[in-house]
Amino acid sequence: MGDTSTTSCRPTITAVSKRAATVLTTALAAGLVTGLVWGPLLGGDKILQAQTTARTEAETTMEAQGGAGLPNPGFEGGVDANGLPQGWPSLFGATKWGTHLTLSKEMVWEGEWSLRLDDPQTDLGLGLRSAMIPVQPGHQYRVSVHVFNVRTATGSVYLEFWDEKGNRIFNTFRWQPGTKDEWSEIVVEGVAPKDARSATVLLYSSGPARGVVFFDDVRFEDLTATAASAAAAAFPAGAAIAPAQGGAAGVAALQAPVLAPEPWPEHRVLLGHPLKALTMRKVVLGPGPANGGPARAIYAAIPAEDGRPVLAIVDAACGKLWRTLEVPAAFGQAWAATFGLEGALYFSLDGQWFRVDLNRPAELLQVEALGHPVPGESIIWSLATAADGTIYGGTYPGGKVFAYDPVSRKVRDLGPAEPGEAYARHVAAGGEWVFVSTGSQHADLIALNPRTGERRSLLPDPYRVTGIMGELSVAGERLFAAVSGGTVLVYDIRTLSLLKTLSGINSPLPSFVLPGTDLAPVSHNGSLYAYDLIKDELMPYSSGIMGFVPSGMTAWGLAEIDPDTIPENRRSLFQEQPLALVGMTGGLDFWAFNLTQKQPWMGKVELPKGPVRINSLSGNLRWRSDGRLVEGDLVAGGGISPGGLFVLDTATGTIETVERTGQIDSLAILSSPSTGTRVYFGVYPGARIFYYQYRDEAASAPAPARLGAGGEASSAEATGAKAREITLVAGDAARMTQVGSIPDQDRPVAMIAFAGKVYIGTVPVYGRRGGALAEFDPETNQLISFSNIVPEHSVVALAAPPEDSGQTWIYGATSVTGGLGIEKARGWARLFVWDTKTRQKVREITPLPGEEAIGALLVAPDGLVWGSSPHYVFAYDPIADRVVIRVRVLPDSVAQYGWRESFMTIGPDGKIYGTSSNRVSFRVDPVTHEVVLLAGSYNRIAGARDGRLYATTGGSELFALKTNPPGSS
C-alpha cells in the first residue's frame, strides 16, 4: 500500500472509551501502555516500543486472553492530550488531523460519533492506526469495521501483526468500494505468526483512491479463544429454538465445542497438484513486439506448471511458442484483453489488470501491474479499444463500465451499464458509442455514450430473458451481438438500428475486414463465410472440407505464414501468398487458411499445463447400520473450466486423471453388478450429469471394521490399506458419458448415491431462484427432476442413511441464494426429508433460524442427521422431528456464504470431520456426540480407506491428513 510515511509520537493514553468494557480497556485505563513510544514508521514496518516498568496483573490477564478487545471502538471516548481519538494514537501516511481525519456526527453507524477520512487526491495514502493489542501466536483474529464510502471513495482496513521489537511481520487487508450510499461491513482475518507479540488495526484510504470515508464500530476478536465458549455465551443451556415456518424444531441439548490441543497443519502431507491442464480464457491475436520477436502474435495468460500466471506469446507465423513472461500476480483467470493504439497489450486477471509495452526491445519485455481499475469489482469481463485510444472495460458484480486514458493513465468509473444488473459481460466500441452486453435478471444490450452519459437499450423484447447477453464485436460500421443458439443481431453503429438477424453463427464474431474488401470473416455452421458490410449479406467464402473452421476457435486474425516452419507437403500453399487467416482453438489447434487458394493447414501449439483448482472432493467410505465402515476410494473434480477428474485408488496409491471435463461441482461413486463401478459427476454450466466408468466390474466389498464404544476402530481394518506414495496415470476420456442435464438449473452442487440411484441437488441458472432435486437411475438411464422442493431455495446438500438400514428417506438442505444476479429468497435455510420410494417430500423444517445456508449433511448410524451451517454444527432427530444438538463453531459474522461453504465426511476412524466457511475445522464423535474444534482450516474434505483424510485449502493442492493427531481426544 505504498507504505512510506512516518507517524507522530503518541506516548500516553489518558482516557478510555465508555463503550469498550473489556479487560483490555481496563488495562489501558490503568495506564499500562504509558511509555509506549511510536517511532518513525519507514515503510510502516517498525514500531519502537519502550519497556514498561512492571507487568501488572491486569496486563498479564489481557495478554492471556489474546487482547480480545479494542479501546474506543466507536470513537465515542473523546480525544487524548494530542487531540487524537482515545486508543488511536498514530496518524499514518500524509494524514493531518483536522484536515484529513476528524471525528464526525454527520454519518454514524451507531452512537454519536464516527471517524471521517477525507482523501482529496489519488497520490496520498491516509490512515489512522490503533494502539497495540497483545496477541497469542497461532491464534486467529478478526477485525470488523462498518464503513460508509461517499461516491468513488474506497475504505480499507488492515490487520497488522508486530514482533516484540516493533517490526511489522505480517499484515492482511480488505477494502470496500463506494458502490452504494449505505453502510457496509469490512471483515479482515489473520493468524498471528509465531513471533507475533501484538496487533494493530489500520483504517486507511489507499493512494489511488480519493473521496470521503466514514469508519465506525471497530471490533477486534480472538476467534481461537472465544470459539469454545461462543455457544454458551450466545444461548443459555437448554434454550429452545422458536418454532419456524415450515415446521417446528427445538434444541434438547446445547454444547460448547472443545478446542483440540494439536493443530492439523503439523500432521499433513502435501501431495502436490493432482489436476493439471492448459487453462485459457481470453486469447487475442495482434501485433507482435515492435523491436524483435514475431511480427504478429497470439497472447494468452495462463497458469504455469507451478500455478503462477504467465503470459504466453505464440508466433502467429507458425503457431510456435515464442516466449512466456511472468505476470506479477499470485493467481487469477484471464477474462479480457485488448490492444492499445499506443502499442501496448492490456489484459485482466479476475479484477486486476496488466499492461505490456510492445514497443520495448524484445529482451526487455515485461508485464506491468495496473492494479484494480474499479475498486470493489472482482472480475473485469471485457476490454475494448475505441478509435480515440480510450480503453473501456466491463465488470462484475457491480455491472460497471470504466474508461481508461493511456496517456494520463487515469480511470473513470462510468457507473453500472444497467442499474440492478450484476454483469457488464462484453464490451465493444464503435463510433461515438460503447456497447455493453449486460444481464443476470434479464439480458440487455446497452449503447453508452461516454461523452454525454446517454444510455439506450437496443435489445428487442423477445431476447430480454433471464440470463446474460452474449458476445459483442464491431467490424466496419456494424455491431454484431450474439443472443442465443447461434443467433446474432447486426446493428448500424451510427443509427443504432437493427439491420439483420443471422443464425448459425459460431464464435468468434466478425471483428476485422479482409484487405481490399468490405468482407468480415465469420464462421457459419462450421464453414468459412464472410459478411458483406455494404450489402449486409452473409455469403460463403469457401465451401466444402477446405472451407471448414475448427470448432472452439478462441482467437483469429490475419498474419503472414512462414512457409519454412510448416510441413513440406503444405509449404507450397503459402510460398507465393503468405498472408493467411490464422487462429488458435482451445484444444491448441493452430489453423492457417490461405485466402487465395482457399485451403487450410493445421498444426499444434505447445503450451505448458498448469494446476487446476480442486472444486469438489468426495470419499466413498460408508457406514453400515451397525456402525461398521465399508471401505472406499476418493474422487475429486476440477474447478472452473477446463476442470478435470481424478479418482484415487487408495489401495494402490494411483490417481487416474481425465482432463477437460468442465467445472465439476459434485461427485459420487456408485457400484452395481450390472453397471460396474462409476464415478458420477455434475458439471457447470447447464447442470449436466456425467459418469466415468472407473471399473467395468462392481467394486468388491471388503470386510468392514467395527467401531468400539468410544467411536475408535477396534481393528486394523478400520484404517484399511497402508498409505502409499501417490502415482498419477492418464485416464481414458472415452469412458466419460453424459446422461442428461437438469432443466433450468446450472450448478449441480450436491450429489449422493443411494439404493442403486444417484441424487443431485442444484442451484438454478443466472437471475433465477428455485433449485431442484434430481434422480438418475443407471438401470433405465432415466434422469428425473423435481423442482422447487423448497420454493425459491437452492438444494445444496444431500445425505442418506446406511444402505443396509432398510430406510427410504434421504435428507436435503437448502440455501436462500439462487443463481447469480438475483436477490436472495426470504427466510432461512431449510432441511427437508424426501421419500425415495414415493418420490415425495415428507416434511420440511427450519432447523437454524438466522442461518441462510446449510452446506453439509451426513447421517450417522444412530439415525441422527448431522449438518453444518456458517455458524453451527447441529444434529436433527428425524423420529422426534427436532434439532437435538446445536454447537456454535463460528462467531456472529462470516464472509459471504452462498451455496455450500461447509463440507462434512466420514473419517477412517469412524468419526465425522467437517469444515465451515474456510475458517474452521471440527470433528464429531457420532457415539458420544462431542464436537471438537480443530486448529487449522480447510476447504473440501473427504475420507478414504487408507486411514487418512484428504483436504484442500481452496486451491489446487491436495493434502493428506492424519485423522487422530497426537494429543487429540
mmCIF file with all atom_site columns, C-alpha atoms in Angstrom, residues 674-740:
data_model
loop_
_atom_site.group_PDB
_atom_site.id
_atom_site.type_symbol
_atom_site.label_atom_id
_atom_site.label_alt_id
_atom_site.label_comp_id
_atom_site.label_asym_id
_atom_site.label_entity_id
_atom_site.label_seq_id
_atom_site.pdbx_PDB_ins_code
_atom_site.Cartn_x
_atom_site.Cartn_y
_atom_site.Cartn_z
_atom_site.occupancy
_atom_site.B_iso_or_equiv
_atom_site.pdbx_formal_charge
_atom_site.auth_seq_id
_atom_site.auth_comp_id
_atom_site.auth_asym_id
_atom_site.auth_atom_id
_atom_site.pdbx_PDB_model_num
ATOM 1  C CA . SER A 1 674 ? -24.828 -54.599 -13.903 1.00 0.00 ? 674 SER A CA 1
ATOM 2  C CA . THR A 1 675 ? -23.001 -51.310 -14.465 1.00 0.00 ? 675 THR A CA 1
ATOM 3  C CA . GLY A 1 676 ? -19.712 -51.839 -12.655 1.00 0.00 ? 676 GLY A CA 1
ATOM 4  C CA . THR A 1 677 ? -18.159 -49.000 -10.663 1.00 0.00 ? 677 THR A CA 1
ATOM 5  C CA . ARG A 1 678 ? -18.838 -45.499 -11.913 1.00 0.00 ? 678 ARG A CA 1
ATOM 6  C CA . VAL A 1 679 ? -17.933 -42.026 -10.756 1.00 0.00 ? 679 VAL A CA 1
ATOM 7  C CA . TYR A 1 680 ? -20.915 -39.742 -11.351 1.00 0.00 ? 680 TYR A CA 1
ATOM 8  C CA . PHE A 1 681 ? -20.302 -36.018 -11.510 1.00 0.00 ? 681 PHE A CA 1
ATOM 9  C CA . GLY A 1 682 ? -22.245 -32.819 -12.127 1.00 0.00 ? 682 GLY A CA 1
ATOM 10 C CA . VAL A 1 683 ? -20.843 -30.116 -14.418 1.00 0.00 ? 683 VAL A CA 1
ATOM 11 C CA . TYR A 1 684 ? -21.487 -26.372 -14.523 1.00 0.00 ? 684 TYR A CA 1
ATOM 12 C CA . PRO A 1 685 ? -22.969 -24.706 -16.545 1.00 0.00 ? 685 PRO A CA 1
ATOM 13 C CA . GLY A 1 686 ? -26.225 -26.333 -17.561 1.00 0.00 ? 686 GLY A CA 1
ATOM 14 C CA . ALA A 1 687 ? -26.329 -28.832 -14.666 1.00 0.00 ? 687 ALA A CA 1
ATOM 15 C CA . ARG A 1 688 ? -25.019 -31.585 -16.935 1.00 0.00 ? 688 ARG A CA 1
ATOM 16 C CA . ILE A 1 689 ? -24.661 -35.037 -15.381 1.00 0.00 ? 689 ILE A CA 1
ATOM 17 C CA . PHE A 1 690 ? -21.890 -37.427 -16.477 1.00 0.00 ? 690 PHE A CA 1
ATOM 18 C CA . TYR A 1 691 ? -20.371 -40.669 -15.357 1.00 0.00 ? 691 TYR A CA 1
ATOM 19 C CA . TYR A 1 692 ? -16.864 -42.025 -15.733 1.00 0.00 ? 692 TYR A CA 1
ATOM 20 C CA . GLN A 1 693 ? -16.572 -45.806 -15.994 1.00 0.00 ? 693 GLN A CA 1
ATOM 21 C CA . TYR A 1 694 ? -13.945 -46.344 -13.328 1.00 0.00 ? 694 TYR A CA 1
ATOM 22 C CA . ARG A 1 695 ? -14.148 -50.120 -13.297 1.00 0.00 ? 695 ARG A CA 1
ATOM 23 C CA . ASP A 1 696 ? -16.137 -52.437 -15.546 1.00 0.00 ? 696 ASP A CA 1
ATOM 24 C CA . GLU A 1 697 ? -16.830 -54.724 -12.598 1.00 0.00 ? 697 GLU A CA 1
ATOM 25 C CA . ALA A 1 698 ? -18.506 -53.828 -9.336  1.00 0.00 ? 698 ALA A CA 1
ATOM 26 C CA . ALA A 1 699 ? -16.160 -52.965 -6.515  1.00 0.00 ? 699 ALA A CA 1
ATOM 27 C CA . SER A 1 700 ? -15.538 -55.772 -4.072  1.00 0.00 ? 700 SER A CA 1
ATOM 28 C CA . ALA A 1 701 ? -16.992 -55.404 -0.589  1.00 0.00 ? 701 ALA A CA 1
ATOM 29 C CA . PRO A 1 702 ? -14.137 -55.745 1.920   1.00 0.00 ? 702 PRO A CA 1
ATOM 30 C CA . ALA A 1 703 ? -14.809 -56.808 5.463   1.00 0.00 ? 703 ALA A CA 1
ATOM 31 C CA . PRO A 1 704 ? -15.985 -53.754 7.379   1.00 0.00 ? 704 PRO A CA 1
ATOM 32 C CA . ALA A 1 705 ? -14.332 -52.610 10.576  1.00 0.00 ? 705 ALA A CA 1
ATOM 33 C CA . ARG A 1 706 ? -16.355 -52.486 13.775  1.00 0.00 ? 706 ARG A CA 1
ATOM 34 C CA . LEU A 1 707 ? -16.183 -49.389 15.940  1.00 0.00 ? 707 LEU A CA 1
ATOM 35 C CA . GLY A 1 708 ? -15.751 -49.662 19.686  1.00 0.00 ? 708 GLY A CA 1
ATOM 36 C CA . ALA A 1 709 ? -17.849 -47.846 22.264  1.00 0.00 ? 709 ALA A CA 1
ATOM 37 C CA . GLY A 1 710 ? -15.645 -44.776 22.105  1.00 0.00 ? 710 GLY A CA 1
ATOM 38 C CA . GLY A 1 711 ? -16.007 -44.491 18.377  1.00 0.00 ? 711 GLY A CA 1
ATOM 39 C CA . GLU A 1 712 ? -12.453 -45.660 17.604  1.00 0.00 ? 712 GLU A CA 1
ATOM 40 C CA . ALA A 1 713 ? -11.871 -48.509 15.190  1.00 0.00 ? 713 ALA A CA 1
ATOM 41 C CA . SER A 1 714 ? -11.312 -51.717 17.130  1.00 0.00 ? 714 SER A CA 1
ATOM 42 C CA . SER A 1 715 ? -9.185  -53.430 14.462  1.00 0.00 ? 715 SER A CA 1
ATOM 43 C CA . ALA A 1 716 ? -6.566  -52.625 11.881  1.00 0.00 ? 716 ALA A CA 1
ATOM 44 C CA . GLU A 1 717 ? -9.244  -52.973 9.235   1.00 0.00 ? 717 GLU A CA 1
ATOM 45 C CA . ALA A 1 718 ? -10.584 -49.559 10.253  1.00 0.00 ? 718 ALA A CA 1
ATOM 46 C CA . THR A 1 719 ? -7.644  -47.780 8.696   1.00 0.00 ? 719 THR A CA 1
ATOM 47 C CA . GLY A 1 720 ? -7.560  -50.008 5.626   1.00 0.00 ? 720 GLY A CA 1
ATOM 48 C CA . ALA A 1 721 ? -4.556  -50.293 3.392   1.00 0.00 ? 721 ALA A CA 1
ATOM 49 C CA . LYS A 1 722 ? -1.258  -48.688 4.272   1.00 0.00 ? 722 LYS A CA 1
ATOM 50 C CA . ALA A 1 723 ? -0.857  -45.195 2.848   1.00 0.00 ? 723 ALA A CA 1
ATOM 51 C CA . ARG A 1 724 ? 1.195   -45.350 -0.337  1.00 0.00 ? 724 ARG A CA 1
ATOM 52 C CA . GLU A 1 725 ? 3.048   -42.878 -2.471  1.00 0.00 ? 725 GLU A CA 1
ATOM 53 C CA . ILE A 1 726 ? 0.674   -41.281 -4.951  1.00 0.00 ? 726 ILE A CA 1
ATOM 54 C CA . THR A 1 727 ? 1.194   -42.087 -8.639  1.00 0.00 ? 727 THR A CA 1
ATOM 55 C CA . LEU A 1 728 ? -0.541  -40.242 -11.493 1.00 0.00 ? 728 LEU A CA 1
ATOM 56 C CA . VAL A 1 729 ? -1.783  -42.126 -14.556 1.00 0.00 ? 729 VAL A CA 1
ATOM 57 C CA . ALA A 1 730 ? -3.797  -40.898 -17.531 1.00 0.00 ? 730 ALA A CA 1
ATOM 58 C CA . GLY A 1 731 ? -7.455  -41.868 -17.674 1.00 0.00 ? 731 GLY A CA 1
ATOM 59 C CA . ASP A 1 732 ? -9.468  -42.518 -20.811 1.00 0.00 ? 732 ASP A CA 1
ATOM 60 C CA . ALA A 1 733 ? -11.846 -39.745 -21.838 1.00 0.00 ? 733 ALA A CA 1
ATOM 61 C CA . ALA A 1 734 ? -13.755 -42.257 -23.959 1.00 0.00 ? 734 ALA A CA 1
ATOM 62 C CA . ARG A 1 735 ? -15.095 -43.767 -20.720 1.00 0.00 ? 735 ARG A CA 1
ATOM 63 C CA . MET A 1 736 ? -16.870 -40.481 -19.886 1.00 0.00 ? 736 MET A CA 1
ATOM 64 C CA . THR A 1 737 ? -20.573 -40.365 -20.796 1.00 0.00 ? 737 THR A CA 1
ATOM 65 C CA . GLN A 1 738 ? -23.213 -37.658 -20.375 1.00 0.00 ? 738 GLN A CA 1
ATOM 66 C CA . VAL A 1 739 ? -26.518 -38.990 -19.086 1.00 0.00 ? 739 VAL A CA 1
ATOM 67 C CA . GLY A 1 740 ? -28.501 -35.757 -19.360 1.00 0.00 ? 740 GLY A CA 1
#
